[in-house]
XYZ file of C-alpha atoms in Angstrom:
698
model
C -3.170 222.553 154.854
C -0.212 223.517 157.000
C -0.093 219.983 158.375
C 0.572 218.739 154.860
C 3.262 221.279 154.074
C 5.173 221.657 157.274
C 5.278 219.654 160.488
C 4.214 221.604 163.559
C 6.897 220.207 165.820
C 10.478 219.093 165.395
C 10.882 215.437 166.209
C 13.254 214.269 168.903
C 15.457 212.816 166.172
C 15.638 216.141 164.321
C 16.387 218.051 167.512
C 19.210 215.673 168.361
C 20.497 215.914 164.784
C 20.656 219.715 165.000
C 22.531 219.613 168.303
C 24.912 216.902 167.145
C 25.692 218.798 163.925
C 26.056 222.256 165.487
C 29.690 222.712 164.310
C 28.542 222.224 160.692
C 25.776 224.827 160.776
C 26.074 228.459 161.817
C 25.074 229.342 165.332
C 25.989 232.564 167.077
C 26.843 230.608 170.236
C 30.621 230.143 170.416
C 30.366 227.490 173.121
C 32.618 229.463 175.480
C 30.089 231.767 177.094
C 30.120 234.265 174.215
C 28.214 234.838 170.979
C 29.235 236.321 167.659
C 26.881 238.278 165.398
C 24.923 237.743 163.268
C 22.572 235.543 165.279
C 21.595 233.797 162.047
C 23.822 234.003 158.983
C 20.780 233.957 156.741
C 18.016 236.402 156.075
C 15.789 237.489 158.944
C 14.532 241.003 158.315
C 12.412 243.439 160.332
C 12.839 241.545 163.631
C 10.458 242.113 166.524
C 11.009 240.501 169.926
C 8.946 239.709 173.028
C 9.486 237.739 176.220
C 6.672 235.706 177.765
C 7.826 234.278 181.077
C 11.102 232.499 180.378
C 10.526 232.262 176.621
C 11.645 234.674 173.910
C 9.863 234.911 170.565
C 11.224 236.594 167.452
C 9.045 237.410 164.428
C 10.321 238.370 160.992
C 9.295 239.365 157.470
C 8.617 236.726 154.800
C 7.377 238.975 151.932
C 5.895 236.859 149.079
C 7.158 233.508 150.398
C 4.873 231.016 152.119
C 4.333 229.766 154.714
C 4.394 233.325 155.975
C 5.428 235.325 159.053
C 8.131 233.206 160.628
C 8.453 232.885 164.430
C 11.592 231.712 166.247
C 11.896 230.668 169.903
C 14.810 230.943 172.331
C 15.583 230.558 176.010
C 18.895 232.458 175.969
C 18.514 235.064 173.165
C 21.422 233.442 171.297
C 20.262 229.974 170.199
C 17.032 230.056 168.197
C 14.645 227.461 166.791
C 12.077 227.918 164.025
C 8.798 226.862 165.653
C 5.945 228.437 163.721
C 4.509 230.362 160.802
C 1.244 232.295 161.018
C -0.203 230.954 157.778
C 0.603 228.373 155.129
C -0.660 230.431 152.177
C -2.138 233.828 151.370
C -5.915 233.478 151.584
C -6.844 236.275 149.170
C -8.682 235.575 145.914
C -6.043 237.370 143.920
C -3.927 235.777 141.183
C -0.929 237.912 142.148
C -0.341 235.882 145.328
C -0.117 232.687 143.262
C 2.000 233.869 140.293
C -0.982 233.366 137.979
C -1.954 235.200 134.791
C 1.146 237.367 134.736
C 0.625 238.796 138.214
C 2.984 238.683 141.221
C 3.650 240.197 144.653
C 7.447 240.073 144.746
C 8.548 242.280 147.634
C 4.932 243.273 148.245
C 3.653 240.354 150.255
C 3.663 240.564 154.047
C 6.342 242.509 155.906
C 7.509 244.324 159.060
C 5.628 242.295 161.706
C 4.881 243.283 165.284
C 4.491 240.466 167.815
C 2.723 241.007 171.127
C 1.287 238.960 173.997
C -1.766 240.242 175.885
C -5.079 238.978 177.235
C -3.741 235.421 177.345
C -2.962 235.197 173.636
C -0.389 236.085 170.997
C -0.986 238.814 168.427
C 1.037 239.222 165.263
C 0.398 242.322 163.156
C 1.734 243.003 159.684
C 0.938 244.796 156.429
C 0.130 243.340 153.022
C 0.468 245.830 150.176
C -2.923 246.575 148.676
C -4.740 244.633 151.400
C -3.940 246.744 154.457
C -3.255 245.779 158.053
C -3.445 242.091 158.976
C -3.582 240.513 162.426
C -3.087 236.868 163.417
C -4.071 235.660 166.877
C -3.518 232.413 168.762
C -3.432 231.244 172.359
C -0.613 228.852 171.375
C 2.521 230.196 169.679
C 2.542 227.064 167.509
C -0.936 227.871 166.202
C -3.442 227.461 164.758
C -3.653 231.178 164.005
C -6.838 233.131 163.306
C -6.589 235.711 160.523
C -8.173 239.159 160.983
C -8.120 241.409 157.906
C -8.157 244.819 159.584
C -7.595 246.746 156.320
C -6.781 250.439 156.768
C -3.619 252.284 155.693
C -1.457 251.224 158.618
C 1.975 249.755 157.836
C 5.443 249.272 159.323
C 3.742 249.523 162.679
C 4.161 248.827 166.354
C 1.261 248.012 168.655
C 0.955 248.967 172.320
C -1.551 247.442 174.722
C -1.777 250.312 177.198
C -2.516 250.084 180.917
C -6.068 251.443 180.460
C -7.000 248.658 178.040
C -6.706 250.745 174.891
C -4.754 249.374 171.942
C -2.668 251.731 169.837
C -0.954 251.313 166.469
C 2.047 253.576 165.840
C 2.913 253.857 162.160
C 4.067 255.992 159.241
C 7.332 257.258 157.788
C 8.703 260.633 158.868
C 5.301 261.828 160.017
C 4.482 259.343 162.777
C 0.826 258.533 163.466
C -0.985 256.881 166.362
C -4.318 255.131 165.730
C -6.501 253.292 168.229
C -7.492 249.721 167.275
C -10.732 247.901 167.999
C -10.350 245.223 170.710
C -11.821 242.531 168.437
C -9.160 243.285 165.776
C -11.823 244.121 163.196
C -10.046 247.339 162.267
C -8.929 250.787 163.437
C -11.333 253.019 165.344
C -12.474 255.793 163.043
C -11.387 259.367 163.752
C -8.676 258.321 166.252
C -5.705 258.794 163.913
C -3.413 261.607 165.077
C 0.087 262.781 164.196
C 2.284 262.341 167.278
C 5.660 263.220 165.717
C 5.641 265.751 162.872
C 7.598 265.504 159.640
C 11.057 267.046 159.959
C 11.956 265.400 163.268
C 14.419 262.981 161.562
C 12.322 260.021 162.718
C 11.886 257.369 160.059
C 9.920 254.123 160.136
C 10.089 250.584 161.506
C 8.540 251.602 164.804
C 8.682 249.678 168.105
C 6.683 251.226 170.965
C 7.156 250.403 174.667
C 5.814 251.812 177.924
C 8.178 251.709 180.914
C 7.680 253.387 184.272
C 4.966 255.627 182.892
C 7.121 256.809 179.964
C 6.448 255.987 176.284
C 9.527 254.956 174.275
C 9.451 254.652 170.482
C 12.379 252.965 168.708
C 12.493 253.908 165.006
C 14.879 253.820 162.058
C 15.758 256.567 159.610
C 17.306 255.712 156.218
C 18.327 259.166 154.990
C 21.187 259.437 154.298
C 21.986 256.123 155.988
C 20.528 253.824 158.612
C 20.313 255.251 162.143
C 18.250 254.124 165.102
C 16.391 256.827 167.006
C 14.554 256.691 170.318
C 11.673 259.106 170.938
C 10.183 259.444 174.419
C 7.225 261.201 176.005
C 5.062 261.086 179.122
C 1.995 260.875 176.850
C 1.479 258.604 173.873
C 0.233 261.688 171.998
C 3.467 263.583 172.642
C 5.305 265.878 172.540
C 8.359 263.654 171.999
C 12.054 264.309 172.361
C 14.592 262.289 170.361
C 18.005 260.718 170.815
C 20.071 258.681 168.334
C 20.878 255.453 170.167
C 23.081 253.798 167.552
C 24.768 254.727 164.293
C 27.676 253.534 162.160
C 27.980 250.034 163.677
C 28.575 247.927 160.571
C 30.895 245.294 162.093
C 33.236 246.177 159.236
C 30.826 245.501 156.367
C 30.325 247.987 153.547
C 27.257 248.584 151.396
C 26.815 246.204 148.475
C 26.083 247.387 144.948
C 22.326 247.492 144.348
C 20.535 246.088 141.329
C 19.586 248.744 138.788
C 16.504 247.807 136.766
C 13.384 249.165 135.096
C 9.926 247.917 135.969
C 9.295 244.959 138.224
C 9.947 241.324 137.337
C 11.176 241.899 133.811
C 11.509 239.301 131.016
C 14.759 237.511 130.252
C 15.772 239.952 127.534
C 15.821 242.996 129.799
C 19.128 244.432 130.844
C 20.279 244.671 134.445
C 23.113 246.517 136.071
C 24.631 246.006 139.490
C 26.046 249.183 140.930
C 29.650 249.445 142.030
C 30.441 248.649 145.647
C 31.560 251.628 147.693
C 33.721 250.051 150.367
C 33.627 253.182 152.484
C 29.836 253.497 152.428
C 27.652 252.571 155.378
C 24.159 252.910 153.816
C 22.027 250.367 155.708
C 24.731 247.844 156.486
C 24.773 249.241 160.010
C 22.535 247.740 162.683
C 19.221 249.546 162.639
C 15.547 248.520 162.641
C 14.408 246.124 165.375
C 13.000 245.643 168.851
C 14.287 245.633 172.422
C 13.600 243.226 175.289
C 14.280 242.929 179.020
C 15.583 239.696 180.525
C 14.382 238.060 183.728
C 17.277 239.716 185.614
C 16.476 243.199 184.303
C 19.122 243.472 181.572
C 18.145 244.924 178.207
C 19.068 243.817 174.689
C 18.294 245.000 171.172
C 17.711 242.706 168.214
C 18.434 244.822 165.161
C 18.833 244.021 161.485
C 21.486 245.024 158.979
C 21.650 244.749 155.180
C 24.181 241.963 154.833
C 25.189 241.796 151.168
C 23.671 239.087 148.964
C 22.587 237.051 152.002
C 19.930 239.678 152.610
C 19.053 241.285 155.917
C 20.314 239.528 159.037
C 19.530 239.997 162.718
C 22.036 240.900 165.436
C 22.045 240.959 169.240
C 23.405 244.003 171.084
C 23.517 244.885 174.791
C 21.732 248.047 175.929
C 23.064 250.512 178.495
C 20.544 252.944 179.962
C 22.043 256.432 180.093
C 20.139 259.494 181.311
C 16.889 257.639 180.677
C 17.807 256.584 177.126
C 18.290 252.930 175.993
C 21.690 253.354 174.338
C 22.992 250.521 172.204
C 26.368 249.272 173.412
C 28.483 249.282 176.548
C 29.584 251.991 178.962
C 32.518 253.862 177.455
C 31.472 253.120 173.873
C 27.768 253.901 173.595
C 26.178 253.816 170.183
C 28.421 251.000 168.968
C 28.080 247.270 169.687
C 30.531 244.380 170.017
C 30.376 241.725 167.334
C 31.413 239.185 169.963
C 30.147 239.555 173.512
C 29.159 237.609 176.619
C 25.937 235.645 176.379
C 23.043 237.181 178.349
C 22.953 236.175 182.005
C 19.634 234.323 182.000
C 18.883 231.832 184.809
C 18.557 228.218 183.728
C 20.390 228.611 180.416
C 23.903 227.787 181.600
C 23.890 224.283 180.109
C 22.352 225.076 176.729
C 24.578 223.722 173.981
C 24.892 225.580 170.665
C 22.308 224.609 168.081
C 21.129 225.925 164.703
C 17.737 227.448 163.983
C 17.103 225.301 160.916
C 17.759 221.804 159.614
C 18.649 222.676 156.027
C 19.335 219.223 154.580
C 16.415 217.276 153.120
C 16.270 213.645 151.933
C 12.502 213.780 151.262
C 11.962 210.501 153.112
C 9.348 211.977 155.418
C 5.716 212.801 154.773
C 6.222 216.558 155.093
C 8.787 219.136 154.074
C 11.180 220.539 156.653
C 10.229 223.825 158.267
C 13.076 225.681 156.561
C 11.386 225.401 153.149
C 9.142 228.080 151.684
C 7.295 228.337 148.384
C 7.815 231.214 145.990
C 4.214 232.556 146.162
C 1.232 230.263 146.828
C 1.809 226.754 145.460
C -0.619 224.658 143.442
C -0.870 221.703 145.798
C -2.146 219.389 143.063
C 1.095 219.775 141.121
C 3.664 218.571 143.641
C 4.099 215.618 145.990
C 6.548 213.614 148.084
C 6.547 210.011 146.848
C 9.041 207.208 147.216
C 11.501 209.425 149.047
C 11.552 212.020 146.265
C 10.164 215.513 145.802
C 8.091 215.384 142.610
C 7.402 218.644 140.836
C 5.044 219.020 137.878
C 6.335 221.394 135.181
C 3.813 224.224 134.715
C 3.908 226.837 131.937
C 6.357 229.715 132.525
C 8.722 231.928 130.563
C 11.491 231.905 133.145
C 12.419 230.958 136.721
C 10.875 234.028 138.373
C 7.478 233.089 136.902
C 7.759 229.351 137.635
C 5.025 228.233 140.005
C 5.713 225.787 142.852
C 9.371 226.739 143.152
C 10.581 225.444 146.527
C 13.051 227.752 148.243
C 15.100 228.338 151.351
C 17.332 231.204 152.408
C 21.022 230.881 151.580
C 23.330 230.831 154.587
C 26.677 232.611 154.838
C 29.439 233.315 154.794
C 29.945 230.525 152.201
C 27.758 227.552 151.424
C 27.329 224.812 148.819
C 23.938 223.399 147.822
C 23.688 220.067 146.025
C 20.619 218.182 144.809
C 20.050 214.993 142.857
C 17.733 215.374 139.845
C 16.020 212.503 138.016
C 14.920 213.387 134.469
C 13.203 210.184 133.285
C 9.678 211.629 133.736
C 10.367 214.997 132.096
C 8.622 215.877 128.818
C 9.296 218.054 125.792
C 9.818 221.697 126.797
C 10.459 220.948 130.460
C 13.171 222.866 132.313
C 14.181 221.736 135.820
C 17.068 222.308 138.169
C 18.532 224.424 140.936
C 18.557 228.211 140.880
C 19.027 231.445 142.746
C 15.796 233.409 143.071
C 17.117 236.918 143.278
C 16.912 239.929 140.990
C 18.609 239.211 138.678
C 18.134 235.437 138.915
C 20.203 232.511 137.631
C 19.895 228.741 137.347
C 21.468 225.487 136.264
C 19.228 222.761 134.943
C 18.284 220.348 132.218
C 16.116 221.183 129.233
C 14.104 218.463 127.473
C 13.733 219.104 123.741
C 11.979 216.220 122.077
C 13.929 213.170 123.181
C 17.139 215.106 123.744
C 18.404 216.496 127.036
C 20.535 219.623 127.277
C 22.394 220.991 130.266
C 21.787 224.736 130.491
C 23.218 227.510 132.655
C 21.364 230.818 132.621
C 22.359 234.193 134.111
C 19.758 236.953 133.925
C 22.250 239.736 134.715
C 23.827 239.419 131.283
C 20.943 237.504 129.672
C 23.520 234.788 129.092
C 22.428 231.253 128.199
C 25.077 228.548 127.874
C 24.146 225.069 126.651
C 26.363 222.036 127.106
C 26.532 218.597 125.613
C 25.351 216.957 128.787
C 26.677 213.495 128.031
C 30.112 214.846 127.179
C 30.480 217.155 130.177
C 29.411 214.368 132.530
C 31.632 211.713 131.024
C 29.009 209.805 129.076
C 26.573 209.097 131.900
C 24.355 206.679 129.960
C 21.013 208.290 129.088
C 21.586 210.867 131.783
C 18.481 209.925 133.744
C 20.121 211.190 136.913
C 22.579 213.980 137.614
C 23.750 216.139 140.506
C 23.413 219.906 140.365
C 25.312 222.262 142.641
C 25.165 225.958 143.576
C 28.277 227.410 145.230
C 28.053 230.794 146.931
C 30.472 233.202 148.585
C 27.724 235.445 149.892
C 30.000 237.811 151.823
C 31.843 238.613 148.598
C 28.699 238.480 146.427
C 29.775 235.840 143.926
C 28.508 232.364 143.058
C 28.749 229.669 140.407
C 27.204 226.345 139.409
C 28.640 222.857 138.983
C 27.406 219.476 137.758
C 28.298 215.842 138.364
C 27.216 212.476 137.054
C 28.211 210.529 140.150
C 27.731 213.026 142.985
C 31.468 213.004 143.737
C 33.345 214.601 140.852
C 31.927 218.017 140.026
C 32.747 220.269 137.093
C 32.039 224.006 137.098
C 29.639 225.211 134.414
C 29.225 228.816 133.423
C 31.281 231.571 135.023
C 31.367 233.193 138.436
C 28.312 235.395 138.767
C 28.091 238.759 140.479
C 25.411 239.182 143.141
C 23.714 242.107 144.847
C 21.148 243.105 147.381
C 18.077 244.520 145.682
C 14.867 246.361 146.435
C 12.546 244.430 144.097
C 11.852 241.366 146.214
C 13.440 242.878 149.360
C 15.075 239.487 149.930
C 18.556 238.111 149.616
C 19.581 235.120 147.547
C 17.366 232.047 147.839
C 18.282 228.586 146.614
C 15.414 227.103 144.619
C 14.306 223.741 143.254
C 12.169 224.420 140.210
C 10.489 222.965 137.141
C 8.604 224.754 134.368
C 7.670 224.188 130.744
C 8.932 226.738 128.249
C 6.428 225.585 125.584
C 3.590 227.035 127.681
C 1.929 223.705 128.389
C 1.837 221.382 131.382
C 4.818 219.122 131.104
C 6.227 216.147 132.897
C 7.663 215.613 136.372
C 11.083 216.480 137.760
C 12.178 214.345 140.728
C 14.539 215.800 143.331
C 16.338 213.909 146.083
C 19.095 214.268 148.677
C 19.286 218.048 148.978
C 22.294 219.079 151.079
C 23.692 222.336 152.387
C 27.385 222.425 153.248
C 28.426 225.455 155.332
C 32.142 226.062 154.869
C 32.691 228.517 157.728
C 30.314 227.304 160.422
C 32.961 225.695 162.623
C 34.692 228.621 164.335
C 36.277 226.597 167.133
C 39.800 227.353 165.879
C 39.274 230.959 164.848
C 40.948 232.269 168.008
C 44.609 231.113 168.014
C 44.677 230.383 171.762
C 48.116 229.437 173.033
C 49.716 230.208 169.679
C 52.424 232.708 168.844
C 51.215 234.931 166.021
C 52.077 238.003 164.021
C 49.341 240.657 164.023
C 48.959 242.410 160.661
C 47.041 245.681 160.516
C 44.642 245.539 157.549
C 44.911 249.286 157.019
C 48.684 249.318 156.545
C 49.574 245.715 155.795
C 52.307 246.003 158.424
C 52.846 243.842 161.517
C 52.412 245.114 165.059
C 55.784 245.782 166.697
C 56.639 245.988 170.413
C 59.170 248.788 170.562
C 62.009 248.529 173.112
C 61.028 251.789 174.830
C 57.514 250.489 175.657
C 55.084 251.512 172.927
C 53.315 249.545 170.192
C 53.994 250.640 166.631
C 54.351 248.897 163.271
C 57.313 247.797 161.230
C 58.328 246.499 157.832
C 56.325 243.627 156.341
C 59.590 241.651 156.210
C 60.343 242.122 159.914
C 60.079 238.724 161.571
C 61.872 239.647 164.780
C 60.909 238.654 168.317
C 59.143 242.017 168.755
C 56.570 241.098 166.034
C 55.492 237.866 167.724
C 52.733 237.738 170.322
C 51.350 234.815 172.279
C 47.565 234.678 172.687
C 46.888 233.657 176.291
C 43.409 232.336 177.078
C 41.637 234.019 180.006
C 38.333 232.189 179.489
C 34.941 233.225 178.050
C 36.474 234.585 174.859
C 38.908 236.854 176.723
C 42.645 236.927 176.064
C 45.829 238.808 176.913
C 48.796 239.370 174.590
C 52.401 238.590 175.528
C 55.248 239.612 173.273
C 57.871 236.942 172.613
C 60.325 239.092 174.589
C 58.223 238.524 177.730
C 56.348 241.832 177.950
C 52.554 242.169 178.026
C 50.314 244.659 176.227
C 48.513 246.959 178.653
C 46.953 250.415 178.984
C 48.401 252.722 181.572
C 45.068 254.300 182.472
C 46.847 257.642 182.816
C 46.909 260.603 180.463
C 45.260 260.245 177.069
C 42.789 257.348 176.882
C 44.659 255.708 174.050
C 47.976 255.282 175.846
C 49.081 251.675 175.138
C 52.313 250.329 176.612
C 54.236 247.143 177.303
C 55.238 245.809 180.721
C 56.583 242.565 182.181
C 53.949 242.551 184.948
C 51.224 240.102 183.833
C 48.804 241.460 186.423
C 48.705 244.732 184.470
C 48.021 243.058 181.122
C 45.001 244.425 179.275
C 42.212 241.865 179.024
C 40.616 241.854 175.571
C 37.443 240.289 174.213
C 38.462 238.706 170.912
C 36.143 239.954 168.147
C 35.976 237.250 165.493
C 35.640 238.768 162.027
C 36.243 235.372 160.354
C 38.991 234.411 157.904
C 41.663 235.132 160.559
C 40.504 238.731 160.817
C 39.688 240.154 164.232
C 39.486 243.129 166.576
C 40.506 243.432 170.207
C 38.075 245.134 172.581
C 39.271 246.209 176.009
C 37.112 244.667 178.739
C 37.846 247.739 180.845
C 37.005 250.575 178.436
C 34.945 248.692 175.799
C 36.955 250.466 173.105
C 39.337 248.861 170.609
C 43.064 248.883 170.052
C 44.176 250.321 166.730
C 46.640 252.447 164.824
C 45.944 255.267 162.410
C 47.191 254.410 158.893
C 47.892 258.103 158.143
C 49.059 260.080 161.191
C 52.164 258.128 162.155
C 50.979 257.822 165.760
C 51.566 254.647 167.788
C 48.850 252.167 168.741
C 46.087 253.490 170.995
C 43.083 252.029 172.820
C 40.435 254.617 171.904
C 38.954 253.265 168.676
C 35.140 253.028 168.669
C 34.964 250.221 166.130
C 35.610 249.231 162.531
C 34.792 251.357 159.520
C 32.894 249.700 156.621
C 36.106 249.041 154.655
C 38.057 247.724 157.702
C 40.867 250.157 156.981
C 40.700 252.656 159.813
C 43.433 250.753 161.647
C 41.388 248.738 164.166
C 40.962 245.448 162.249
C 43.768 242.889 162.087
C 44.705 239.596 160.476
C 46.699 236.987 162.355
C 49.286 234.687 160.861
């Protein structure tokens, strides 16, 4: 079945297309020897990482979407390619996995995977709510995969293949358990379950167990009161363990988004939703937390951790590890516990000439025989009710009350920071009661589509948050497009700022907004971010006609970051916390000044030092440097270029940035409240970007 749904290998043409179009699709690789987090600007939650030889494999959660359990491949830890899923559909005889008879598994599908390589094959473990522990094995990372239903109450686990041949599962929240597994993956060994870390040790869940030099290391995440990553270590897998927090508060300047407030699960259209207010000072789980660690061929260590990233969902980040007193601390010497958003690419032999490329090819013209690997179905599809014919995706309208219950909805993750999705819809084969279009599968959901009522066609925009339905005279809004057999639907999202809207066109060129700008959230119903969807259903509760989709495109507005660093330019540096420009005072310190001050002392030239590094020269000829004497934050100005402080430019997008000292790995900033001058001892940004360390250039 998977051969029908998704090709097992990317063709040479597709690979070349991805590389050629790299500036138009987000990749963490900046092309100058550095990378900028997130690795992917779309959802990739619960990441687990392994290295096999010179290859790195990253597994992530897919919840209720299929194909399930996604696997990415990389050679350099920065550029990733989607190469496999473990299964094409849930193989349980349970209507809930197929959205049938009023049952669903939103947010309760398969989650928190653990990927391992041992005994000459790959193992991928994960939990399915109500079904227990699942294991998928294959000698080839591309599959085919063999499914082992191990059952048992083991979830959010890590698996360790120990030196003596025993296999252990480490699992549980708060009270951490260790259970031995049968070698044939038929289940856990009875009576082997033991508590290895008692409740009250501030150890959470999302476990990742490693054995290094005879010592057992367990990386876990605690969510109360906010996300922190803890390492527990012991000389015995059974304990006792000691703990150390290895990272906290690294949000890269992102605050917690307002969560969806709801009652029940997937509620009908008439139910009321609320989206909580955003607390711009709150960290919650926007900081980097749950994930795995890996060692490179040269012995360096890196962590791949996730963070709750607004309406995009959970994204994955790459952070260097510094071992300190036997603990794998996230970050760099001098600033442990925090991580740079932009840093040097890992020094991995043979990867020097890798050009930036994107993990997914998001555009789809439906001219092939299979769907692109980026696509996933919302629950198990009915394969008799969809097809690719004549270069179009044909979708049979099945009975449903609303989008969240529509079977065979085809989805892909939205990509940030901003993106526009456009699809061509042919309506000539639709029947009475059919509804088809483009939508956002989130909680609450929304969509823009056409509704067939008798022989008439309506254009409808629906927002579940307010239970708001707006109908339009389709022919009028589209300028009298004949019988309106074809139209272009568009979804426009600013995912960083949690807003989106829809638009429509009769010619694919001139678009008109329909409906209003819609508020978005992250929510704990589906445990996914926003997902663009192509859907068709029949509101009269019968099988309807066919909606035909073609020429789906994704336009990423912020993917090209080649000009984000103003190299060689003279700029003013505005502190976001105060709104005032940086000012080089005559007596040798950095301070701020009036917003109207446009003097020579407010202008700085950005001088390129290669690999993302820069120095700053004031227009009066002096350079910014740190004396290295006295208090660690002592920042001064001097005409000697050899003393200039070398910074790694931290790209926060939209002309916002931070400057990290390559010598101390701390940041330059100025308190917005104390009246003190600029210093070089800031640990990073706060969630609201108003602690004085984040700037905007103009």
